[in-house]
Tab-separated table of C-alpha atoms in Angstrom:
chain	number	residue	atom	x	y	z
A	1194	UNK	CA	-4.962	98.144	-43.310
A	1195	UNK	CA	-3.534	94.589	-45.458
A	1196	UNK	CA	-3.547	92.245	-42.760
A	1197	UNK	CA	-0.101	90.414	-41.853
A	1198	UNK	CA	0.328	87.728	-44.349
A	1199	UNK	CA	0.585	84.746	-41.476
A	1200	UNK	CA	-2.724	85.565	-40.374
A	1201	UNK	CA	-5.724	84.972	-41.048
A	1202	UNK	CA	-8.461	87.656	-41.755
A	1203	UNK	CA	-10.324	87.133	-39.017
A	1204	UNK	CA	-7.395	86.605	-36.741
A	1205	UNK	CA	-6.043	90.006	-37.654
A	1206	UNK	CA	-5.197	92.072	-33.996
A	1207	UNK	CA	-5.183	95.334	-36.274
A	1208	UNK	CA	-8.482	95.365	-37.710
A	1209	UNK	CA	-9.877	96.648	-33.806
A	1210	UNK	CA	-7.907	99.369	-34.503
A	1211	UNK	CA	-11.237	100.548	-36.627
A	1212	UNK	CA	-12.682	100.823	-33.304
A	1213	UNK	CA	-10.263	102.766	-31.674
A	1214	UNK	CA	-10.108	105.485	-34.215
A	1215	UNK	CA	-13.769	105.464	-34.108
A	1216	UNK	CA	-13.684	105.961	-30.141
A	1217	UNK	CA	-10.773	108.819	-30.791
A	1218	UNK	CA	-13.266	110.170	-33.741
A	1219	UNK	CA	-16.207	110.506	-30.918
A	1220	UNK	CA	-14.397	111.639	-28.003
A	1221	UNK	CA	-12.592	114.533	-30.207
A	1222	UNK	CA	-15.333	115.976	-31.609
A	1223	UNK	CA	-17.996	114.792	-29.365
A	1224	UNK	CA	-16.895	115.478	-25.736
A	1225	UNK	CA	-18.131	118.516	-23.235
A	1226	UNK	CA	-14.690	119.712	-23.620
A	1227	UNK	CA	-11.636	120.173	-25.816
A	1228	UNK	CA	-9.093	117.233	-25.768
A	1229	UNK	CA	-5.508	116.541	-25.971
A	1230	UNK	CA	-5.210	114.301	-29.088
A	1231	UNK	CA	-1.535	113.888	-28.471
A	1232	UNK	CA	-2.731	113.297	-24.676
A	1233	UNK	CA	-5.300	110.393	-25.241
A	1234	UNK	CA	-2.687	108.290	-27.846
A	1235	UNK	CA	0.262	108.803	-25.097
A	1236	UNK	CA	-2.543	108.212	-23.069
A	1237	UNK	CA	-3.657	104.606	-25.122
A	1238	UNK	CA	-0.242	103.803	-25.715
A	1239	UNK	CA	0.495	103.290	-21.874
A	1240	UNK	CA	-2.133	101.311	-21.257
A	1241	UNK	CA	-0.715	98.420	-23.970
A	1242	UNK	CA	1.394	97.894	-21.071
A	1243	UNK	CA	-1.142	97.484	-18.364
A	1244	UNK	CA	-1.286	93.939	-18.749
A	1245	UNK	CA	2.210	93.291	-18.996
A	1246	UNK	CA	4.855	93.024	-16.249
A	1247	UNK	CA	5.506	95.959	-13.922
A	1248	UNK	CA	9.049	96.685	-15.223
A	1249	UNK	CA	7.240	96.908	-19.269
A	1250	UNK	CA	5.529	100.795	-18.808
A	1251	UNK	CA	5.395	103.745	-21.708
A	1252	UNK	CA	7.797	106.427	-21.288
A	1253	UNK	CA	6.712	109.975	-22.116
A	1254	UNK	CA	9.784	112.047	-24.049
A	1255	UNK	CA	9.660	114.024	-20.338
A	1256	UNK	CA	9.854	111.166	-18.426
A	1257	UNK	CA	12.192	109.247	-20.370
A	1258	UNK	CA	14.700	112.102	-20.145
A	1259	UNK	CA	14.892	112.112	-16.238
A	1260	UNK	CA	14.822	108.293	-16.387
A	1261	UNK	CA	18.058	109.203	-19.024
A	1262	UNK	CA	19.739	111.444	-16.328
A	1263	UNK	CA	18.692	108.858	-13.365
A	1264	UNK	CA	20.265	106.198	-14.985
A	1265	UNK	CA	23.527	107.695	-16.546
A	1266	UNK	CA	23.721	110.297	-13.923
A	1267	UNK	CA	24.594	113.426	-15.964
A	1268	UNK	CA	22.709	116.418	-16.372
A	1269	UNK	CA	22.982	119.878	-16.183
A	1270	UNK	CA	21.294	121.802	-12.958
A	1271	UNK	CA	22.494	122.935	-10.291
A	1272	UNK	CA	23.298	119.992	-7.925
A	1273	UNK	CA	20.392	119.248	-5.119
A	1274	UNK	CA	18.389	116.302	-4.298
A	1275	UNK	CA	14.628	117.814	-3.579
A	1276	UNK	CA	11.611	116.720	-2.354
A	1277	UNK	CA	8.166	118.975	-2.628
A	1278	UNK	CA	6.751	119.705	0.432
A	1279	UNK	CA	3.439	122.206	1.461
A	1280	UNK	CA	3.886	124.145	-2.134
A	1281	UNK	CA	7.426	124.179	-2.446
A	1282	UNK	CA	10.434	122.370	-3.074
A	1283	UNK	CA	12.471	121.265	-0.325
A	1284	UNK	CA	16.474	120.793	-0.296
A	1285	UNK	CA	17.344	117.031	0.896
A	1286	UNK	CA	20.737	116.632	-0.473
A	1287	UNK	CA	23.389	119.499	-2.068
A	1288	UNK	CA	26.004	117.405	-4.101
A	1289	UNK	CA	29.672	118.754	-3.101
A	1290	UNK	CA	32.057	121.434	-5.658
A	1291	UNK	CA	28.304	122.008	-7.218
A	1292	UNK	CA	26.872	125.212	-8.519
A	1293	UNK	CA	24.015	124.947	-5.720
A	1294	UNK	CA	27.487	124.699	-3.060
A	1295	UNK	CA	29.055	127.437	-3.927
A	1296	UNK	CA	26.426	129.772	-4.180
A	1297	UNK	CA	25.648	128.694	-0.525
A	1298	UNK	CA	22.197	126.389	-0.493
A	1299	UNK	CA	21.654	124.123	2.018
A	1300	UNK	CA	19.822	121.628	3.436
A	1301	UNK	CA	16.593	122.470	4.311
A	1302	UNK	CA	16.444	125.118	2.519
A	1303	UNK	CA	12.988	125.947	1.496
A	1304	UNK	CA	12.707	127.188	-2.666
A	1305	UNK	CA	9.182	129.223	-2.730
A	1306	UNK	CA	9.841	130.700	-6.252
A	1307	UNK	CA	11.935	129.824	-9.613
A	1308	UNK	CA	12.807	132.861	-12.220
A	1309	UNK	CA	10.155	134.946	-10.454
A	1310	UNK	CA	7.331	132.035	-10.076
A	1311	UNK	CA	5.861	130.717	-6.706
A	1312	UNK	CA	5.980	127.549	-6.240
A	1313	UNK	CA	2.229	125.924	-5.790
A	1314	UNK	CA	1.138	122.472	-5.414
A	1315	UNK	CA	-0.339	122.549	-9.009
A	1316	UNK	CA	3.219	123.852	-10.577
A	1317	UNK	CA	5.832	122.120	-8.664
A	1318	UNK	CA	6.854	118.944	-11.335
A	1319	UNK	CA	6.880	122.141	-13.611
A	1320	UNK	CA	9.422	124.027	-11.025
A	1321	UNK	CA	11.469	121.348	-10.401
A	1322	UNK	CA	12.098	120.901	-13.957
A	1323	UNK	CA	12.769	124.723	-14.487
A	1324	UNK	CA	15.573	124.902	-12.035
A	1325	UNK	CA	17.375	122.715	-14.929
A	1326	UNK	CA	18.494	123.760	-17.955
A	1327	UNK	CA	21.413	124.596	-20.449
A	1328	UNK	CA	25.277	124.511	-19.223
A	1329	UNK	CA	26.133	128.392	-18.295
A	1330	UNK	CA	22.529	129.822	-17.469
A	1331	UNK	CA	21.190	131.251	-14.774
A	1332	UNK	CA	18.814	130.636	-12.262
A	1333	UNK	CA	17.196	132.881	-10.148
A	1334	UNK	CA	15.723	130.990	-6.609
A	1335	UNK	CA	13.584	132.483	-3.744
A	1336	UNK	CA	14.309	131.005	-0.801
A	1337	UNK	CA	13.198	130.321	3.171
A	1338	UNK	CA	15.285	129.256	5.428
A	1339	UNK	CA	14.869	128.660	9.359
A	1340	UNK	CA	12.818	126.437	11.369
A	1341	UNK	CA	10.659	129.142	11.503
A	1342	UNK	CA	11.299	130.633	7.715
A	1343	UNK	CA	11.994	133.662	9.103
A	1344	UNK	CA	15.100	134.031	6.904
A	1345	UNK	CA	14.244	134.879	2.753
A	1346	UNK	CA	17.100	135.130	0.699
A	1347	UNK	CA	17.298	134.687	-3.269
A	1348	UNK	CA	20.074	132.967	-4.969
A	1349	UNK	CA	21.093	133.194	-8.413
A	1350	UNK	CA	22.629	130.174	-9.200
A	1351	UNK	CA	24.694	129.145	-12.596
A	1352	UNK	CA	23.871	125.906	-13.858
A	1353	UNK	CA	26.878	123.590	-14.871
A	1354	UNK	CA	26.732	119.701	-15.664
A	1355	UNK	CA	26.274	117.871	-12.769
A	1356	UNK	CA	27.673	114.208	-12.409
A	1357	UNK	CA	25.758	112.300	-9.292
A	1358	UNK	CA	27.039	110.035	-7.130
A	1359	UNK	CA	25.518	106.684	-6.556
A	1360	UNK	CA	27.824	105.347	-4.043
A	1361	UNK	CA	28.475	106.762	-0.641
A	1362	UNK	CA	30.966	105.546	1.881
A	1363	UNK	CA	32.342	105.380	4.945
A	1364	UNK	CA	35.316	103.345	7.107
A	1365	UNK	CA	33.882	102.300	10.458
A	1366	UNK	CA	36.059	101.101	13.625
A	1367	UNK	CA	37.528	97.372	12.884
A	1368	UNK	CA	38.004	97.584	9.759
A	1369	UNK	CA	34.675	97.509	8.273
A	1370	UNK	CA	33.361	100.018	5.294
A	1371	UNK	CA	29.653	101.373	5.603
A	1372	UNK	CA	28.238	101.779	1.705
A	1373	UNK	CA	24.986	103.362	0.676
A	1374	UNK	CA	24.000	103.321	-3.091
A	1375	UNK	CA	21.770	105.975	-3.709
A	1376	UNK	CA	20.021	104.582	-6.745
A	1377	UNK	CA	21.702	102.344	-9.338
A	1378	UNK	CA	23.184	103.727	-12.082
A	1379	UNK	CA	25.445	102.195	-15.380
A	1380	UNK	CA	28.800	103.274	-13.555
A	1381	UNK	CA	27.127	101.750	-10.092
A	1382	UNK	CA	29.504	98.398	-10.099
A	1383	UNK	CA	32.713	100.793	-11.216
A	1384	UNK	CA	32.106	103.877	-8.789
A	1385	UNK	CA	31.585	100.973	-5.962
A	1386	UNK	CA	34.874	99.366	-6.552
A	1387	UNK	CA	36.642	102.506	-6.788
A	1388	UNK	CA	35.049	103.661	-3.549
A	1389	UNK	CA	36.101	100.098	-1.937
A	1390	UNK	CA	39.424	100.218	-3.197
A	1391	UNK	CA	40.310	103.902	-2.289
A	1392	UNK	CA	39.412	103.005	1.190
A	1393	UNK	CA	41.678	100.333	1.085
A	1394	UNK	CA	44.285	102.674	-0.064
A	1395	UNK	CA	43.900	104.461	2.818
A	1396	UNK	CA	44.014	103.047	5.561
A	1397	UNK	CA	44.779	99.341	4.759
A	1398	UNK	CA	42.454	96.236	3.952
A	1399	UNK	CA	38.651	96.044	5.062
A	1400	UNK	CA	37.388	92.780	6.707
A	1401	UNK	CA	33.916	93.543	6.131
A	1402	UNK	CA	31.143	95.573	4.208
């Protein structure tokens, strides 16, 4: 490596990086097991960041695609808010006019197996992404429902693109809206004065939030 003309030799950060391709050298070939390669640079890549401030952090391309769809809030699924729960997932939230609505999921609804695999603790980030996938597919879920699961029903479910809401709200007595943003999003600020303003609309002006 030429070191960067405005420093001096032995102020050059990128000469350690001798060492770390040394340390890469030994673990690859040198460790009781097989490594990841790609695994340990993603790996030394995040921590650069460890000494930084919290909001600074290294994105993997799978991460940084849900952080994508989080933050614009597009994607194409099938329209649920999950959580995982005992080895599977568990259905928090189905978004209204969604593919998961009309094929008749519901809250609480139990998914033990996606496209013909059970959902395990060791699988589930794996099965929650699988339920995603290309505009027009199908999905085939496995589902219990009941307090006492005695219900088991399978869906197939088409996925479409699914736009989610950030803003919920409500008009109370007096005059007064109730909001709830979900998570912030770029079109947080619009969708909140659209919400705002259709309440208005509706039933005259608000005196308090």
């Amino acid at each position: 490596l030429t070191p960067h003309p405005a420093w001096a030799e032995d102020d050059d950060p990128y000469a350690s990086l001798d060492s770390f391709t040394d340390a890469l050298y030994y673990i690859q070939h040198h460790y009781v097991d097989d490594v990841d390669v790609e695994a340990l640079l993603a790996g030394a890549i995040a921590g650069l960041t460890l000494g930084l401030d919290a909001p600074t952090t290294y994105l993997h391309a799978d991460e940084y695609q849900r952080f994508r769809e989080d933050t614009i809030g597009r994607y194409y699924g099938i329209g649920i808010v999950s959580h995982h729960e005992e080895g599977s997932i568990v259905i928090d939230k189905v978004f209204a006019d969604s593919p998961a609505e009309r094929a008749g999921l519901a809250i609480g609804d139990r998914i033990v197996a996606v496209d013909g695999t059970f959902v395990s603790t060791e699988n589930i980030d794996l099965m929650q992404g699988a339920i995603k996938g290309p505009r027009g597919t199908f999905v085939t879920l496995r589902v219990r429902r009941g307090d006492d699961d005695e219900e088991r029903l399978e869906f197939e479910v088409v996925r479409d693109r699914i736009r989610t809401p950030s803003v919920e709200t409500e008009r109370l007595p007096d005059g007064v809206a109730w909001v709830r943003i979900f998570q912030f999003q770029e079109n947080t600020a619009r969708e909140l004065r659209r919400a705002l303003a259709e309440l208005e609309r509706k039933d005259g002006p608000l005196r308090g939030v």
